[in-house]
Coordinates of C-alpha atoms (C1' of nucleotides) in Angstrom, one line a residue:
Chain L
M196 CA 122.1 63.4 -109.6
P197 CA 124.4 60.9 -111.7
R198 CA 123.8 58.6 -114.0
A199 CA 120.5 60.1 -116.2
T200 CA 118.6 57.6 -119.2
A201 CA 120.5 57.3 -121.6
E202 CA 118.1 59.2 -124.0
A203 CA 119.5 62.5 -121.3
A204 CA 122.5 61.3 -121.2
A205 CA 122.8 62.3 -125.4
E206 CA 120.6 65.4 -125.2
T207 CA 122.7 66.6 -123.0
A208 CA 125.8 66.4 -124.7
R209 CA 123.7 68.3 -128.1
R210 CA 122.5 70.9 -125.3
L211 CA 126.4 71.2 -124.4
V212 CA 127.2 71.3 -128.2
E213 CA 124.4 74.3 -128.8
I214 CA 125.9 76.1 -125.8
A215 CA 129.0 76.1 -126.5
A216 CA 127.7 76.8 -130.6
D217 CA 126.9 80.4 -129.0
L218 CA 129.4 81.1 -126.8
F219 CA 132.6 80.4 -129.1
A220 CA 130.6 82.7 -131.7
E221 CA 129.9 85.8 -129.2
R222 CA 133.6 85.9 -128.1
G223 CA 136.0 83.6 -129.9
Y224 CA 137.5 80.4 -128.8
A225 CA 140.3 81.6 -126.1
A226 CA 137.7 83.2 -124.3
V227 CA 135.2 81.1 -124.0
A228 CA 135.8 78.7 -120.5
L229 CA 134.5 75.3 -120.1
D230 CA 132.8 76.1 -117.2
D231 CA 130.6 79.0 -118.9
V232 CA 129.4 76.3 -121.0
A233 CA 129.4 74.1 -118.1
T234 CA 126.9 76.7 -115.7
A235 CA 125.6 77.8 -118.4
G236 CA 124.5 73.5 -119.4
G237 CA 122.8 73.2 -115.6
V238 CA 126.6 70.4 -114.9
T239 CA 129.5 70.9 -114.1
R240 CA 132.6 69.9 -116.5
G241 CA 133.0 67.3 -115.3
A242 CA 130.5 66.1 -117.8
V243 CA 131.8 68.1 -120.8
Y244 CA 135.0 66.6 -120.4
H245 CA 133.2 63.4 -120.3
H246 CA 131.5 63.6 -123.3
Y247 CA 134.1 65.5 -125.9
G248 CA 137.7 65.0 -123.4
S249 CA 138.8 68.2 -123.9
K250 CA 138.4 71.9 -125.1
K251 CA 139.5 71.4 -129.1
G252 CA 136.9 67.4 -129.4
L253 CA 134.2 70.0 -127.5
F254 CA 135.4 72.7 -130.6
R255 CA 135.7 69.8 -133.0
A256 CA 132.3 68.2 -132.3
V257 CA 130.6 71.9 -132.7
T258 CA 132.9 72.5 -136.3
A259 CA 130.8 69.5 -137.5
H260 CA 127.4 70.1 -136.2
L261 CA 127.9 74.1 -138.0
Q262 CA 129.6 72.3 -141.0
Q263 CA 127.2 69.4 -141.8
Q264 CA 123.7 72.4 -141.5
V265 CA 125.2 73.7 -144.1
A266 CA 126.2 71.6 -146.3
A267 CA 122.8 70.0 -145.3
T268 CA 121.1 73.4 -147.0
L269 CA 124.0 73.4 -149.4
V270 CA 122.9 70.2 -150.9
A271 CA 119.4 71.0 -150.9
A272 CA 119.7 73.9 -153.4
A273 CA 121.8 72.5 -155.8
G274 CA 119.7 69.4 -156.6
A275 CA 116.8 71.6 -156.8
A276 CA 118.8 72.8 -159.8
D277 CA 119.2 70.6 -162.8
G278 CA 121.7 71.0 -165.7
P279 CA 126.1 70.7 -164.4
H280 CA 126.1 74.7 -165.1
D281 CA 123.4 75.3 -163.1
R282 CA 123.7 72.9 -159.7
L283 CA 127.1 74.4 -159.9
R284 CA 125.0 78.1 -159.7
A285 CA 123.1 76.9 -157.4
G286 CA 124.8 75.5 -154.8
S287 CA 127.6 77.6 -155.2
H288 CA 125.0 80.3 -153.7
A289 CA 123.1 78.3 -151.5
F290 CA 126.4 78.2 -149.0
L291 CA 127.4 81.5 -149.5
D292 CA 124.2 82.2 -147.4
A293 CA 123.9 79.4 -145.6
V294 CA 127.4 79.9 -143.6
T295 CA 126.9 83.8 -143.7
S296 CA 125.8 83.8 -140.4
P297 CA 128.2 85.6 -137.6
R298 CA 127.2 82.8 -135.9
T299 CA 128.6 79.9 -138.2
V300 CA 130.8 82.6 -139.7
R301 CA 133.3 82.8 -136.7
I302 CA 133.3 79.2 -136.0
L303 CA 134.4 78.5 -139.0
L304 CA 136.0 80.9 -141.0
V305 CA 138.3 81.9 -138.5
D306 CA 138.2 80.2 -135.2
A307 CA 138.2 76.7 -136.2
P308 CA 141.3 76.4 -138.6
A309 CA 143.9 78.1 -135.7
V310 CA 142.0 75.2 -132.9
I311 CA 141.8 72.4 -134.7
G312 CA 144.2 72.7 -137.1
W313 CA 144.1 73.5 -141.1
Q314 CA 144.8 71.0 -142.3
E315 CA 141.5 68.4 -139.9
W316 CA 139.7 71.8 -141.3
R317 CA 140.4 71.5 -144.6
A318 CA 139.8 67.4 -144.5
L319 CA 136.5 67.6 -142.4
D320 CA 135.4 70.7 -144.5
A321 CA 136.5 69.0 -147.9
D322 CA 134.3 66.3 -146.7
S323 CA 130.9 68.6 -146.4
S324 CA 131.5 71.0 -149.1
A325 CA 133.7 71.3 -150.4
V326 CA 133.6 67.9 -153.2
H327 CA 130.0 68.5 -154.5
L328 CA 132.0 71.5 -154.9
R329 CA 134.8 69.8 -156.9
E330 CA 132.1 68.1 -158.6
A331 CA 130.5 70.6 -160.2
L332 CA 133.6 72.3 -161.4
A333 CA 134.5 68.9 -163.0
E334 CA 131.1 68.3 -164.9
A335 CA 130.8 71.8 -165.9
G336 CA 134.4 70.4 -167.5
V337 CA 136.7 72.2 -165.8
A338 CA 140.9 70.3 -167.0
P339 CA 141.1 67.8 -164.3
E340 CA 144.4 69.0 -163.7
L341 CA 143.6 72.2 -162.0
L342 CA 140.3 70.5 -161.2
D343 CA 141.6 70.2 -157.0
A344 CA 143.5 74.3 -157.4
L345 CA 140.5 75.5 -158.3
T346 CA 138.6 74.4 -155.8
A347 CA 140.4 75.7 -153.5
Q348 CA 140.8 78.8 -154.7
L349 CA 137.4 79.0 -155.6
S350 CA 135.9 77.8 -151.4
G351 CA 138.4 80.4 -150.2
A352 CA 136.9 82.8 -152.6
M353 CA 133.4 81.6 -150.6
N354 CA 134.2 81.6 -147.8
E355 CA 136.2 85.2 -147.4
A356 CA 132.9 86.4 -150.0
A357 CA 130.7 85.6 -146.5
L358 CA 133.3 87.1 -144.3
W359 CA 133.4 90.1 -146.1
I360 CA 129.0 90.3 -145.6
V361 CA 129.1 89.7 -142.0
D362 CA 131.6 92.1 -141.7
R363 CA 129.1 95.0 -143.7
D364 CA 125.9 92.8 -142.5
G365 CA 123.4 96.0 -142.9
E366 CA 125.4 97.6 -145.9
P367 CA 122.3 97.4 -148.1
G368 CA 123.6 96.0 -151.4
A369 CA 126.6 93.7 -150.2
R370 CA 124.8 91.1 -149.8
E371 CA 123.9 91.2 -153.8
A372 CA 127.6 92.7 -155.3
A373 CA 129.3 89.8 -153.3
H374 CA 126.7 87.6 -155.1
R375 CA 127.5 89.1 -158.4
A376 CA 131.2 89.7 -158.2
L377 CA 130.9 85.3 -157.3
D378 CA 129.1 84.7 -160.3
V379 CA 131.9 86.6 -162.0
L380 CA 134.5 83.6 -161.3
L381 CA 131.8 81.4 -161.6
E382 CA 131.6 82.1 -165.3
A383 CA 135.5 82.2 -165.7
V384 CA 136.1 78.2 -165.1
T385 CA 132.5 77.7 -166.2
G386 CA 133.4 79.7 -169.7
Chain O
M281 CA 172.9 93.8 -117.1
P282 CA 170.1 95.9 -117.5
R283 CA 169.6 99.2 -119.1
A284 CA 171.7 99.1 -122.5
T285 CA 172.0 102.1 -125.2
A286 CA 169.6 102.8 -127.7
E287 CA 170.2 100.4 -129.6
A288 CA 170.8 97.9 -128.2
A289 CA 167.0 98.3 -126.5
A290 CA 166.0 98.2 -130.4
E291 CA 168.0 95.0 -131.4
T292 CA 166.7 93.5 -128.5
A293 CA 163.2 94.3 -130.2
R294 CA 163.4 93.4 -133.1
R295 CA 165.5 90.0 -132.4
L296 CA 162.3 88.8 -130.0
V297 CA 160.4 90.0 -133.1
E298 CA 162.2 87.2 -135.2
I299 CA 162.2 84.2 -132.4
A300 CA 158.7 84.5 -131.5
A301 CA 157.8 84.0 -136.2
D302 CA 159.7 81.8 -135.4
L303 CA 158.2 79.7 -132.3
F304 CA 154.7 80.5 -133.6
A305 CA 154.8 79.3 -137.0
E306 CA 156.6 76.5 -135.7
R307 CA 154.4 75.0 -132.4
G308 CA 150.9 77.8 -133.2
Y309 CA 150.7 80.5 -131.7
A310 CA 148.3 78.7 -128.5
A311 CA 150.9 76.5 -127.6
V312 CA 153.6 79.5 -127.5
A313 CA 154.5 80.5 -124.3
L314 CA 156.1 83.4 -123.7
D315 CA 158.3 82.4 -121.0
D316 CA 159.6 80.6 -124.0
V317 CA 160.0 83.1 -126.9
A318 CA 162.6 85.4 -123.9
T319 CA 164.4 82.5 -122.7
A320 CA 165.4 82.3 -126.7
G321 CA 165.7 85.9 -126.8
G322 CA 168.3 85.2 -123.8
V323 CA 165.7 87.5 -121.1
T324 CA 163.1 87.3 -119.0
R325 CA 159.1 87.7 -119.8
G326 CA 159.7 91.6 -118.8
A327 CA 161.6 92.5 -121.3
V328 CA 159.1 90.8 -123.9
Y329 CA 156.1 92.9 -121.7
H330 CA 158.3 95.5 -121.6
H331 CA 158.5 96.2 -125.4
Y332 CA 154.7 94.5 -126.4
G333 CA 152.8 94.8 -123.6
S334 CA 151.3 91.5 -124.3
K335 CA 151.6 88.2 -125.7
K336 CA 149.1 89.0 -128.7
G337 CA 150.7 92.9 -129.2
L338 CA 153.8 90.3 -129.9
F339 CA 152.5 87.8 -132.2
R340 CA 150.5 91.8 -133.9
A341 CA 154.6 92.4 -133.9
V342 CA 154.9 89.6 -135.6
T343 CA 152.5 89.7 -137.8
A344 CA 152.4 92.6 -139.4
H345 CA 156.4 92.1 -140.0
L346 CA 155.6 89.4 -142.1
Q347 CA 153.3 92.0 -144.4
Q348 CA 155.6 94.5 -144.5
Q349 CA 157.6 92.1 -146.3
V350 CA 155.0 89.8 -148.4
A351 CA 153.9 93.0 -149.6
A352 CA 157.5 94.4 -150.4
T353 CA 157.3 91.7 -152.9
L354 CA 154.5 92.4 -153.9
V355 CA 155.0 95.8 -154.5
A356 CA 158.3 95.2 -156.2
A357 CA 157.1 92.1 -158.7
A358 CA 154.1 95.2 -159.8
G359 CA 156.9 98.1 -160.5
A360 CA 158.3 95.5 -162.9
A361 CA 155.5 94.8 -165.3
D362 CA 154.7 97.3 -167.1
G363 CA 150.6 98.2 -168.7
P364 CA 147.3 97.7 -166.2
H365 CA 146.9 93.4 -167.0
D366 CA 150.2 92.6 -166.8
R367 CA 151.0 94.2 -163.0
L368 CA 147.9 93.0 -162.0
R369 CA 149.4 89.6 -163.4
A370 CA 153.1 89.1 -161.9
G371 CA 151.5 91.2 -158.9
S372 CA 148.8 88.5 -157.9
H373 CA 152.0 86.0 -158.4
A374 CA 154.0 87.6 -156.4
F375 CA 152.4 87.9 -154.1
L376 CA 151.2 84.1 -154.1
D377 CA 155.0 82.8 -153.9
A378 CA 155.9 85.5 -151.5
V379 CA 153.6 84.1 -149.1
T380 CA 154.1 80.6 -149.7
S381 CA 156.1 79.9 -147.0
P382 CA 154.9 77.3 -144.1
R383 CA 156.1 79.8 -141.9
T384 CA 154.1 82.6 -143.1
V385 CA 151.8 81.0 -144.1
R386 CA 151.2 79.7 -140.8
I387 CA 151.3 82.7 -138.6
L388 CA 149.6 85.2 -141.3
L389 CA 146.5 83.1 -142.6
V390 CA 145.9 80.4 -139.9
D391 CA 146.5 82.1 -136.9
A392 CA 146.5 86.3 -137.3
P393 CA 142.4 85.6 -138.3
A394 CA 141.9 84.3 -135.0
V395 CA 144.0 85.8 -132.9
I396 CA 144.4 89.1 -133.4
G397 CA 140.8 89.1 -135.3
W398 CA 139.7 88.9 -138.6
Q399 CA 139.0 92.3 -138.5
E400 CA 142.0 93.6 -137.8
W401 CA 143.8 91.4 -140.0
R402 CA 141.5 92.4 -142.5
A403 CA 142.2 95.9 -142.3
L404 CA 146.6 95.2 -141.7
D405 CA 146.1 92.8 -144.9
A406 CA 144.1 95.8 -146.5
D407 CA 146.7 98.4 -146.0
S408 CA 149.9 95.8 -147.4
S409 CA 148.6 93.5 -149.7
A410 CA 144.9 94.7 -150.7
V411 CA 145.4 98.1 -151.7
H412 CA 147.5 96.8 -154.8
L413 CA 145.2 94.2 -155.9
R414 CA 142.0 96.1 -155.2
E415 CA 143.9 99.5 -157.7
A416 CA 145.6 96.5 -160.1
L417 CA 141.9 95.8 -160.3
A418 CA 140.1 99.6 -161.1
E419 CA 143.2 99.8 -163.5
A420 CA 142.4 96.3 -165.8
G421 CA 138.5 98.3 -165.6
V422 CA 136.8 95.8 -162.7
A423 CA 133.5 98.1 -161.9
P424 CA 133.0 100.3 -159.7
E425 CA 130.3 98.8 -157.2
L426 CA 131.8 94.9 -157.5
L427 CA 135.5 96.2 -156.9
D428 CA 135.4 95.0 -152.9
A429 CA 133.5 92.2 -153.1
L430 CA 135.5 90.6 -156.1
T431 CA 139.2 92.6 -154.2
A432 CA 138.3 90.2 -151.0
Q433 CA 136.7 87.6 -153.0
L434 CA 140.7 86.8 -155.3
S435 CA 142.1 87.7 -151.6
G436 CA 140.7 85.1 -150.5
A437 CA 141.3 83.0 -153.2
M438 CA 145.3 83.1 -153.7
N439 CA 145.2 82.9 -149.2
E440 CA 143.4 79.9 -149.7
A441 CA 145.7 79.0 -152.8
A442 CA 149.1 79.8 -150.2
L443 CA 147.5 77.0 -147.7
W444 CA 147.1 74.7 -150.5
I445 CA 150.8 74.7 -152.6
V446 CA 152.6 74.7 -148.6
D447 CA 149.9 71.4 -147.7
R448 CA 151.5 69.3 -151.2
D449 CA 154.6 70.7 -150.0
G450 CA 156.8 67.7 -152.5
E451 CA 154.1 67.3 -154.3
P452 CA 155.6 68.6 -158.2
G453 CA 153.8 70.7 -160.1
A454 CA 151.1 72.1 -156.8
R455 CA 152.5 75.5 -157.4
E456 CA 152.2 75.0 -161.4
A457 CA 148.9 73.8 -160.8
A458 CA 147.6 76.7 -158.5
H459 CA 149.1 79.5 -160.8
R460 CA 147.3 78.4 -163.4
A461 CA 144.3 78.1 -161.6
L462 CA 144.8 81.9 -160.0
D463 CA 145.3 82.4 -164.0
V464 CA 142.1 81.6 -164.8
L465 CA 140.6 82.7 -162.4
L466 CA 142.2 86.4 -162.9
E467 CA 142.1 86.6 -166.7
A468 CA 138.0 86.6 -165.9
V469 CA 138.0 89.4 -164.0
T470 CA 140.1 91.5 -166.6
G471 CA 137.3 89.3 -169.4
Chain X
dC197 C1' 176.7 115.5 -111.1
dA198 C1' 172.2 114.7 -108.9
dC199 C1' 168.1 113.1 -111.8
dT200 C1' 164.9 110.6 -113.8
dA201 C1' 163.5 108.4 -117.5
dT202 C1' 164.2 103.8 -119.7
dA203 C1' 165.0 98.9 -120.1
dC204 C1' 164.7 95.2 -118.0
dA205 C1' 164.6 91.1 -114.1
dT206 C1' 162.0 89.6 -109.6
dA207 C1' 158.4 87.3 -108.0
dC208 C1' 152.9 87.0 -106.9
dG209 C1' 148.7 86.3 -107.8
dC210 C1' 144.6 84.6 -109.9
dT211 C1' 142.3 82.2 -114.5
dG212 C1' 141.7 77.7 -116.6
dT213 C1' 142.8 73.3 -118.3
dG214 C1' 143.6 68.7 -117.4
dT215 C1' 143.3 64.1 -114.7
dA216 C1' 142.6 62.1 -110.3
dT217 C1' 138.6 60.1 -107.4
dG218 C1' 134.2 59.6 -106.2
dT219 C1' 130.2 58.5 -106.1
dC220 C1' 125.3 57.4 -107.1
dA221 C1' 121.9 55.3 -110.3
dG222 C1' 120.1 52.1 -114.3
dG223 C1' 119.6 47.9 -116.2
dA224 C1' 121.6 43.2 -117.2
dG225 C1' 122.2 38.9 -115.4
dG226 C1' 121.4 35.3 -112.5
Chain S
dC85 C1' 114.1 40.7 -106.5
dC86 C1' 119.7 40.5 -106.0
dT87 C1' 124.0 42.2 -107.8
dC88 C1' 127.1 44.1 -109.7
dC89 C1' 129.0 46.7 -112.5
dT90 C1' 129.4 50.5 -116.4
dG91 C1' 127.9 55.3 -117.9
dA92 C1' 126.7 59.9 -116.0
dC93 C1' 128.7 62.7 -113.9
dA94 C1' 130.1 65.8 -109.6
dT95 C1' 134.1 67.3 -106.7
dA96 C1' 139.3 68.8 -105.6
dC97 C1' 143.0 69.5 -107.0
dA98 C1' 148.0 70.0 -109.1
dC99 C1' 149.8 73.0 -113.0
dA100 C1' 151.0 76.0 -116.3
dG101 C1' 150.7 79.9 -118.1
dC102 C1' 148.6 85.3 -118.6
dG103 C1' 149.3 90.3 -116.6
dT104 C1' 151.5 92.7 -113.1
dA105 C1' 153.7 95.1 -109.1
dT106 C1' 157.8 96.0 -107.9
dG107 C1' 162.4 96.3 -108.3
dT108 C1' 167.2 97.4 -109.9
dA109 C1' 171.0 99.8 -112.9
dT110 C1' 172.5 102.4 -116.5
dA111 C1' 172.5 105.4 -119.7
dG112 C1' 170.9 109.3 -120.5
dT113 C1' 169.7 114.7 -119.4
dG114 C1' 170.6 119.2 -117.6

DNA sequence: CACTATACATACGCTGTGTATGTCAGGAGG
DNA sequence: CCTCCTGACATACACAGCGTATGTATAGTG
């Protein structure tokens, strides 16, 4: 049944991203065939190629979608805090909690750099999450010539912390330990 | 010419790893066909499958090989320093320099987690490099309940620092900035 | 000096991506 | 109300690349 209405088409595109996110998270990028996504979405691969151009294109859309969700949570938490020091902490801890779902972590932190390339991945991350970290660090008094380097390294620390937590899921206290360790690093930076 | 001597066979296996490391680093795992590796090594894909079983198996061998090299550099540098505080710093900075080659960084930090899986990747890293970081942190007086979490986060920070440096290759001062930022984090940990 | 296991080469099937082409309906213009 | 065009898919096909099964010749072994 070709040519649905414009809203139906948008809904199809949205649904495909959602389904793809689930499958990519469960099996990893390489093990997911586009036919799996299409079939689960009630369409054929033709529809996927129509909307996203390629398998990588679909994955890019999934990545952007998830990053946007994480960034929204982060921004909300940081906005609720006041004072530069507290905003940094609130935002960082919120990021860690937001990104710590098995679904998100596998796609955003494991597959994305390899699939879309590290440079593009970092650019996307910089636009959605890392900007806020950078800004918070600047406000907290980090020396300008160390700002970029520290943003990158703290970002890496938090990403690894997220993977570490997910890997220990079920182990009680793991999440708290990660948050406390993160506080050690953050306090170091803000002096 | 089938069946060379045992040393010749070992040499073939060694050569294939070397060639594969170059190709994987240049194009990334997915874009490298086993036939490229085999042809460059003067054999056919049959030889590759004989020695390494699968494409993933070959990649695993490449990963282990590179990690071993990095770890050797790290251990040497740490051994030359004395005092727990200094060993931590020396080892960390040596790690950053050792891992900061475009070849190493792409394979070990971008593709490896996605290809062989994050858990296996972390296990390999834990055995080669992270053990030493963990040990140094323990000696430097890090609280036992934060030891694993901090090891992971600092490891993530250093890995991201390496990618950050390689991404800015040519930009003078980038490497120094990364090292100074790393010092900020390390000093925080050791109090 | 057979004989076996090793170190490959050759041949083939199969999965999955991408692309080219077809098809049918919604909506804008007359 | 009819037409035409374009968007939203479906269908069909070519091709690359992985894995596996099978063949083959030699280096070691008894």
